[in-house]
Amino acid sequence: MTELLSSIDSPADLRRLPREQLRPLADELRDFLVQSVARTGGHFSSNLGTVELTVALHYVFDTPHDRLVWDVGHQTYPHKILTGRRDRMHTLRQWGGLSGFPVRSESEYDAFGTAHSSTSISAALGMAVAAHQKGERRRAIAVIGDGAMTAGMAFEALNNAGVTRLPLLVVVDEAYIEFARPGASYIDWVAEHPNLVVLRTFSKWAGLGGLRVGYGVLPPAIIEQLWKIKQPYNVNVAGSRAAIASLADRDYLLGNVAKLVAERERLYAELARFPFLQPAPGSQSNFILCRVIGRDARQLKLDLEQQGVLVRHFAKPGVDNCIRISVGRPADTDALLAALAEIS
């Protein structure tokens, strides 16, 4: 760890830095994050993706007076590092150590305890309403991903926020938007809502997951702040050329997306035939989440591995005893179905 990051024990220290030091700080924060997660394990790519965003939010807003609410909370490691918990990151996800998610009892900067999706907008809105009624000048910021935007609670909160017209900033991550139904995006709303930020990635639909290439649509005032801390070269030359070459054939890539969406519908129908699987309806991404009924999801994952099929297993609140199955080619679906039939 270099001298710059070691001097930041709170966002107040961060806000005292001149703007030209924000980019070097983001670089140091990312390096420290890589070293920390390499020792403890935990969510990696989601936190790498929020380094600049976290620096910008704590630099622009007066946290903890202003309330910063993270949806799910698995992307808050940079937030923890900048809010006085840097020296405890080696205890992350360890018994008696730091939680992998925001915890109100852990820090005054954790405005809302999460680890469950789709609650950030309603929580931030409640904080904004409370501040308004008490006559307090404070802002509430909700950071929410597109996966969490699939729940009705998030849409209810957006409707309520729209009519209250209180100072609430919403950041929407549309990582899977290419796989979603037409009209699902909020990107056209940015021009009319100065409190809305929409982020997108090429990693899902363009197959560029390892490059972390994407873009954002933001109000001009927020762009001005982010530009001051953005790294001069986010992606190396090889990665940039690979991204340009891949995106040059956009029609081909979108054709693949259409095939995956069609295969997703077939996969859902086939999975529903197995009595021990309960696939979640209405997937708007490139995977299907299934609750496992009457048997252990982790063991099912291991049994499928023995058949040469890899799936993700979840044992967290809200998705307890679930597996996540990625959508692939028809041949991949056939192999999965054959493996499920074998272990039924």
Short mmCIF file of C-alpha atoms in Angstrom, two decimals:
data_model
loop_
_atom_site.label_atom_id
_atom_site.label_comp_id
_atom_site.label_asym_id
_atom_site.label_seq_id
_atom_site.Cartn_x
_atom_site.Cartn_y
_atom_site.Cartn_z
CA MET A 1 0.00 0.00 0.00
CA THR A 2 1.35 3.42 -0.92
CA GLU A 3 1.34 6.62 1.07
CA LEU A 4 -1.78 8.11 -0.52
CA LEU A 5 -4.24 5.35 0.40
CA SER A 6 -2.67 4.94 3.85
CA SER A 7 -3.62 8.56 4.60
CA ILE A 8 -7.33 7.91 4.02
CA ASP A 9 -9.04 6.80 7.23
CA SER A 10 -12.41 8.31 6.36
CA PRO A 11 -14.19 10.01 3.46
CA ALA A 12 -13.42 13.32 5.17
CA ASP A 13 -9.73 12.62 4.46
CA LEU A 14 -10.66 11.78 0.87
CA ARG A 15 -12.51 15.06 0.40
CA ARG A 16 -9.44 17.01 1.50
CA LEU A 17 -7.43 15.67 -1.44
CA PRO A 18 -6.95 17.86 -4.50
CA ARG A 19 -8.81 16.46 -7.49
CA GLU A 20 -5.64 15.59 -9.38
CA GLN A 21 -4.85 12.99 -6.69
CA LEU A 22 -8.12 11.09 -7.11
CA ARG A 23 -6.91 9.06 -10.09
CA PRO A 24 -3.75 7.86 -8.30
CA LEU A 25 -5.89 7.07 -5.26
CA ALA A 26 -8.24 4.94 -7.39
CA ASP A 27 -5.22 3.05 -8.75
CA GLU A 28 -3.91 2.39 -5.23
CA LEU A 29 -7.37 1.38 -4.02
CA ARG A 30 -7.71 -1.13 -6.84
CA ASP A 31 -4.27 -2.63 -6.12
CA PHE A 32 -5.06 -2.91 -2.42
CA LEU A 33 -8.39 -4.54 -3.23
CA VAL A 34 -6.74 -7.15 -5.46
CA GLN A 35 -4.20 -8.02 -2.76
CA SER A 36 -6.86 -8.15 -0.05
CA VAL A 37 -9.33 -10.38 -1.88
CA ALA A 38 -6.48 -12.67 -2.96
CA ARG A 39 -5.94 -13.44 0.73
CA THR A 40 -9.50 -13.65 2.03
CA GLY A 41 -11.59 -14.58 -0.98
CA GLY A 42 -14.91 -12.91 -1.72
CA HIS A 43 -16.56 -10.99 -4.53
CA PHE A 44 -13.90 -9.76 -6.91
CA SER A 45 -15.09 -8.38 -10.26
CA SER A 46 -18.10 -6.56 -8.79
CA ASN A 47 -15.78 -4.62 -6.48
CA LEU A 48 -13.21 -3.86 -9.15
CA GLY A 49 -16.03 -2.29 -11.11
CA THR A 50 -17.02 0.12 -8.33
CA VAL A 51 -13.63 1.61 -7.43
CA GLU A 52 -14.02 4.90 -9.33
CA LEU A 53 -17.73 5.09 -8.53
CA THR A 54 -17.04 4.69 -4.80
CA VAL A 55 -14.32 7.34 -4.80
CA ALA A 56 -16.60 9.72 -6.70
CA LEU A 57 -19.59 9.18 -4.41
CA HIS A 58 -17.63 9.73 -1.21
CA TYR A 59 -15.83 12.73 -2.74
CA VAL A 60 -18.98 14.46 -3.99
CA PHE A 61 -21.36 13.62 -1.16
CA ASP A 62 -20.94 14.39 2.54
CA THR A 63 -21.05 10.85 3.91
CA PRO A 64 -22.10 9.72 6.47
CA HIS A 65 -24.36 12.79 6.74
CA ASP A 66 -25.55 12.01 3.22
CA ARG A 67 -26.86 8.44 3.11
CA LEU A 68 -25.22 5.97 0.71
CA VAL A 69 -27.25 2.77 0.23
CA TRP A 70 -25.83 -0.18 -1.71
CA ASP A 71 -28.21 -2.74 -3.16
CA VAL A 72 -27.23 -6.33 -2.28
CA GLY A 73 -23.93 -4.93 -0.97
CA HIS A 74 -21.48 -7.39 -2.52
CA GLN A 75 -19.74 -4.49 -4.30
CA THR A 76 -18.86 -2.49 -1.15
CA TYR A 77 -15.24 -3.55 -0.48
CA PRO A 78 -13.86 -0.23 -1.83
CA HIS A 79 -16.46 1.52 0.34
CA LYS A 80 -15.23 -0.38 3.40
CA ILE A 81 -11.59 0.43 2.64
CA LEU A 82 -12.31 4.15 2.40
CA THR A 83 -14.49 4.28 5.52
CA GLY A 84 -11.99 3.36 8.22
CA ARG A 85 -11.87 -0.41 7.78
CA ARG A 86 -8.78 -0.69 5.58
CA ASP A 87 -6.66 -2.24 8.34
CA ARG A 88 -9.32 -4.91 8.99
CA MET A 89 -9.79 -6.06 5.41
CA HIS A 90 -7.65 -9.11 6.14
CA THR A 91 -10.56 -10.31 8.35
CA LEU A 92 -13.16 -10.00 5.57
CA ARG A 93 -15.67 -12.87 5.61
CA GLN A 94 -13.80 -14.45 8.52
CA TRP A 95 -15.29 -15.42 11.88
CA GLY A 96 -15.42 -12.28 14.00
CA GLY A 97 -14.14 -10.15 11.12
CA LEU A 98 -15.65 -7.76 8.61
CA SER A 99 -18.83 -8.77 6.85
CA GLY A 100 -18.85 -9.14 3.08
CA PHE A 101 -21.88 -6.84 3.04
CA PRO A 102 -22.87 -3.51 4.64
CA VAL A 103 -23.70 -3.84 8.34
CA ARG A 104 -25.01 -0.86 10.32
CA SER A 105 -23.37 -2.02 13.54
CA GLU A 106 -20.01 -2.22 11.76
CA SER A 107 -19.79 1.39 10.60
CA GLU A 108 -21.81 4.61 10.59
CA TYR A 109 -21.08 4.74 6.85
CA ASP A 110 -23.17 1.59 6.31
CA ALA A 111 -26.49 3.42 6.17
CA PHE A 112 -28.52 0.28 5.52
CA GLY A 113 -27.86 -3.40 6.18
CA THR A 114 -28.24 -5.38 2.97
CA ALA A 115 -27.23 -8.74 1.38
CA HIS A 116 -30.75 -9.00 -0.02
CA SER A 117 -31.59 -7.47 -3.38
CA SER A 118 -33.98 -4.76 -4.55
CA THR A 119 -34.27 -2.82 -1.28
CA SER A 120 -31.92 0.13 -1.88
CA ILE A 121 -34.26 2.59 -3.60
CA SER A 122 -37.06 2.20 -1.06
CA ALA A 123 -34.56 2.44 1.82
CA ALA A 124 -32.90 5.55 0.39
CA LEU A 125 -36.28 7.10 -0.34
CA GLY A 126 -37.37 6.51 3.25
CA MET A 127 -34.21 8.24 4.47
CA ALA A 128 -34.84 11.17 2.12
CA VAL A 129 -38.44 11.53 3.30
CA ALA A 130 -37.37 11.38 6.95
CA ALA A 131 -34.74 14.06 6.39
CA HIS A 132 -37.29 16.27 4.61
CA GLN A 133 -39.82 15.94 7.43
CA LYS A 134 -37.15 16.77 10.03
CA GLY A 135 -35.94 19.75 8.05
CA GLU A 136 -32.46 18.25 7.54
CA ARG A 137 -30.41 19.02 4.44
CA ARG A 138 -29.07 15.64 3.45
CA ARG A 139 -29.06 13.53 0.29
CA ALA A 140 -29.77 9.82 -0.16
CA ILE A 141 -28.03 7.76 -2.84
CA ALA A 142 -29.13 4.28 -3.99
CA VAL A 143 -26.70 2.13 -5.99
CA ILE A 144 -28.62 -0.72 -7.64
CA GLY A 145 -27.83 -3.28 -10.35
CA ASP A 146 -30.08 -4.49 -13.12
CA GLY A 147 -30.50 -7.90 -11.48
CA ALA A 148 -32.03 -6.20 -8.45
CA MET A 149 -34.25 -4.11 -10.73
CA THR A 150 -36.29 -7.18 -11.63
CA ALA A 151 -38.15 -7.13 -8.29
CA GLY A 152 -41.42 -5.31 -7.77
CA MET A 153 -40.09 -3.53 -4.69
CA ALA A 154 -37.61 -1.58 -6.82
CA PHE A 155 -40.33 -0.45 -9.23
CA GLU A 156 -42.63 0.54 -6.37
CA ALA A 157 -39.82 2.65 -4.93
CA LEU A 158 -39.14 4.30 -8.30
CA ASN A 159 -42.81 5.23 -8.60
CA ASN A 160 -42.83 6.68 -5.09
CA ALA A 161 -39.56 8.53 -5.67
CA GLY A 162 -40.95 10.04 -8.85
CA VAL A 163 -43.86 11.70 -7.07
CA THR A 164 -41.99 12.83 -3.95
CA ARG A 165 -39.37 14.78 -5.95
CA LEU A 166 -36.89 14.63 -3.10
CA PRO A 167 -33.06 14.68 -3.58
CA LEU A 168 -32.41 11.01 -4.35
CA LEU A 169 -29.67 9.70 -6.67
CA VAL A 170 -30.25 6.31 -8.35
CA VAL A 171 -27.45 4.36 -10.10
CA VAL A 172 -28.74 1.50 -12.30
CA ASP A 173 -26.36 -1.18 -13.59
CA GLU A 174 -27.83 -2.65 -16.80
CA ALA A 175 -25.30 -5.45 -17.17
CA TYR A 176 -27.79 -7.87 -18.75
CA ILE A 177 -29.97 -5.41 -20.66
CA GLU A 178 -29.29 -6.98 -24.07
CA PHE A 179 -31.01 -10.15 -22.83
CA ALA A 180 -34.02 -8.30 -21.42
CA ARG A 181 -37.41 -7.65 -22.96
CA PRO A 182 -37.80 -4.57 -25.18
CA GLY A 183 -38.40 -1.41 -23.20
CA ALA A 184 -36.71 -2.67 -20.03
CA SER A 185 -33.89 -0.11 -20.12
CA TYR A 186 -33.86 3.18 -18.23
CA ILE A 187 -31.23 4.73 -20.47
CA ASP A 188 -33.69 7.12 -22.16
CA TRP A 189 -34.74 8.43 -18.77
CA VAL A 190 -31.34 9.99 -18.01
CA ALA A 191 -32.00 13.07 -20.18
CA GLU A 192 -35.11 13.86 -18.14
CA HIS A 193 -33.88 12.83 -14.68
CA PRO A 194 -30.70 14.54 -13.40
CA ASN A 195 -30.60 12.11 -10.47
CA LEU A 196 -30.31 8.94 -12.62
CA VAL A 197 -27.14 7.14 -13.73
CA VAL A 198 -27.20 4.08 -16.05
CA LEU A 199 -24.15 1.81 -16.40
CA ARG A 200 -23.66 -0.92 -19.00
CA THR A 201 -21.03 -3.54 -19.78
CA PHE A 202 -19.88 -5.42 -22.86
CA SER A 203 -18.83 -8.40 -20.75
CA LYS A 204 -22.11 -10.36 -21.03
CA TRP A 205 -23.45 -9.93 -24.55
CA ALA A 206 -20.13 -9.34 -26.33
CA GLY A 207 -18.14 -12.04 -24.52
CA LEU A 208 -15.59 -9.58 -23.10
CA GLY A 209 -15.88 -10.46 -19.43
CA GLY A 210 -12.16 -10.51 -18.78
CA LEU A 211 -11.64 -7.01 -20.17
CA ARG A 212 -14.10 -5.09 -17.95
CA VAL A 213 -15.16 -2.86 -20.84
CA GLY A 214 -18.35 -0.83 -20.62
CA TYR A 215 -19.87 2.64 -20.59
CA GLY A 216 -22.20 4.87 -18.62
CA VAL A 217 -24.92 7.38 -19.41
CA LEU A 218 -24.86 10.10 -16.76
CA PRO A 219 -26.04 13.64 -16.07
CA PRO A 220 -23.38 16.20 -17.08
CA ALA A 221 -22.68 17.26 -13.48
CA ILE A 222 -21.76 13.70 -12.46
CA ILE A 223 -19.72 13.12 -15.62
CA GLU A 224 -17.65 16.17 -14.70
CA GLN A 225 -16.73 14.64 -11.34
CA LEU A 226 -16.07 11.12 -12.65
CA TRP A 227 -13.83 12.42 -15.42
CA LYS A 228 -11.53 13.93 -12.80
CA ILE A 229 -10.81 10.56 -11.16
CA LYS A 230 -11.00 8.23 -14.16
CA GLN A 231 -7.79 6.36 -14.91
CA PRO A 232 -6.12 7.62 -18.10
CA TYR A 233 -6.06 4.06 -19.52
CA ASN A 234 -8.72 1.79 -18.06
CA VAL A 235 -7.97 -1.07 -20.48
CA ASN A 236 -4.57 -2.02 -21.90
CA VAL A 237 -3.82 -1.80 -25.62
CA ALA A 238 -4.41 -5.50 -26.27
CA GLY A 239 -7.72 -5.37 -24.46
CA SER A 240 -8.82 -2.24 -26.32
CA ARG A 241 -8.05 -3.80 -29.69
CA ALA A 242 -9.85 -7.00 -28.75
CA ALA A 243 -12.92 -4.99 -27.73
CA ILE A 244 -12.91 -2.94 -30.95
CA ALA A 245 -12.49 -6.06 -33.08
CA SER A 246 -15.31 -7.83 -31.28
CA LEU A 247 -17.69 -4.90 -31.40
CA ALA A 248 -17.01 -4.29 -35.09
CA ASP A 249 -19.45 -7.12 -35.87
CA ARG A 250 -22.30 -5.94 -33.65
CA ASP A 251 -24.99 -7.63 -35.74
CA TYR A 252 -23.31 -11.00 -35.27
CA LEU A 253 -23.09 -10.48 -31.52
CA LEU A 254 -26.73 -9.43 -31.26
CA GLY A 255 -27.63 -12.47 -33.34
CA ASN A 256 -25.97 -14.62 -30.70
CA VAL A 257 -27.94 -12.79 -28.02
CA ALA A 258 -31.19 -13.59 -29.86
CA LYS A 259 -30.21 -17.26 -30.01
CA LEU A 260 -29.46 -17.29 -26.27
CA VAL A 261 -32.80 -15.66 -25.47
CA ALA A 262 -34.60 -18.30 -27.53
CA GLU A 263 -32.60 -21.07 -25.88
CA ARG A 264 -33.37 -19.55 -22.46
CA GLU A 265 -37.09 -20.10 -23.09
CA ARG A 266 -36.50 -23.70 -24.11
CA LEU A 267 -34.24 -24.29 -21.09
CA TYR A 268 -36.83 -22.87 -18.70
CA ALA A 269 -39.56 -25.17 -20.06
CA GLU A 270 -37.31 -28.24 -19.81
CA LEU A 271 -36.08 -27.44 -16.28
CA ALA A 272 -39.68 -27.09 -15.07
CA ARG A 273 -40.23 -30.75 -15.95
CA PHE A 274 -37.89 -31.92 -13.17
CA PRO A 275 -39.78 -32.27 -9.86
CA PHE A 276 -36.73 -31.24 -7.80
CA LEU A 277 -36.22 -27.96 -9.68
CA GLN A 278 -38.28 -24.79 -9.48
CA PRO A 279 -36.95 -22.36 -12.11
CA ALA A 280 -37.68 -18.69 -11.45
CA PRO A 281 -39.93 -17.35 -14.22
CA GLY A 282 -39.25 -14.31 -16.34
CA SER A 283 -35.45 -14.33 -16.50
CA GLN A 284 -34.14 -11.20 -18.24
CA SER A 285 -30.50 -12.28 -18.28
CA ASN A 286 -28.30 -15.05 -19.67
CA PHE A 287 -29.02 -17.49 -16.85
CA ILE A 288 -31.92 -19.11 -14.98
CA LEU A 289 -32.07 -19.31 -11.20
CA CYS A 290 -33.57 -22.54 -9.86
CA ARG A 291 -34.66 -23.37 -6.34
CA VAL A 292 -33.86 -27.00 -5.51
CA ILE A 293 -36.77 -28.86 -3.92
CA GLY A 294 -36.39 -31.87 -1.63
CA ARG A 295 -32.64 -32.23 -2.00
CA ASP A 296 -29.44 -30.33 -1.25
CA ALA A 297 -28.49 -27.76 -3.90
CA ARG A 298 -24.79 -28.01 -3.12
CA GLN A 299 -24.82 -31.75 -3.55
CA LEU A 300 -26.73 -31.36 -6.80
CA LYS A 301 -24.01 -29.00 -8.01
CA LEU A 302 -21.34 -31.57 -7.12
CA ASP A 303 -23.30 -34.37 -8.80
CA LEU A 304 -23.54 -32.32 -11.99
CA GLU A 305 -19.81 -31.65 -11.88
CA GLN A 306 -19.27 -35.40 -11.95
CA GLN A 307 -21.28 -35.40 -15.17
CA GLY A 308 -19.12 -32.64 -16.65
CA VAL A 309 -21.68 -29.86 -16.13
CA LEU A 310 -20.86 -26.72 -14.12
CA VAL A 311 -23.50 -24.62 -12.33
CA ARG A 312 -23.35 -22.08 -9.51
CA HIS A 313 -24.69 -22.86 -6.05
CA PHE A 314 -26.19 -20.31 -3.64
CA ALA A 315 -26.85 -20.58 0.08
CA LYS A 316 -27.67 -16.96 0.95
CA PRO A 317 -30.87 -15.43 2.31
CA GLY A 318 -33.41 -15.13 -0.48
CA VAL A 319 -31.62 -17.63 -2.72
CA ASP A 320 -31.00 -20.36 -0.18
CA ASN A 321 -30.66 -23.87 -1.68
CA CYS A 322 -30.59 -22.53 -5.25
CA ILE A 323 -28.47 -23.12 -8.34
CA ARG A 324 -27.83 -20.75 -11.24
CA ILE A 325 -27.67 -22.29 -14.72
CA SER A 326 -26.11 -20.31 -17.55
CA VAL A 327 -27.80 -20.42 -20.94
CA GLY A 328 -25.64 -21.81 -23.74
CA ARG A 329 -25.96 -23.50 -27.08
CA PRO A 330 -28.67 -26.12 -27.75
CA ALA A 331 -26.00 -28.79 -27.37
CA ASP A 332 -25.13 -27.40 -23.92
CA THR A 333 -28.79 -27.56 -22.91
CA ASP A 334 -28.99 -31.16 -24.14
CA ALA A 335 -25.92 -32.10 -22.08
CA LEU A 336 -27.38 -30.47 -18.96
CA LEU A 337 -30.73 -32.20 -19.38
CA ALA A 338 -29.04 -35.55 -19.88
CA ALA A 339 -26.98 -35.03 -16.71
CA LEU A 340 -30.08 -34.06 -14.70
CA ALA A 341 -31.92 -37.12 -15.98
CA GLU A 342 -28.96 -39.29 -15.01
CA ILE A 343 -28.90 -38.11 -11.40
CA SER A 344 -32.68 -37.87 -10.93
#
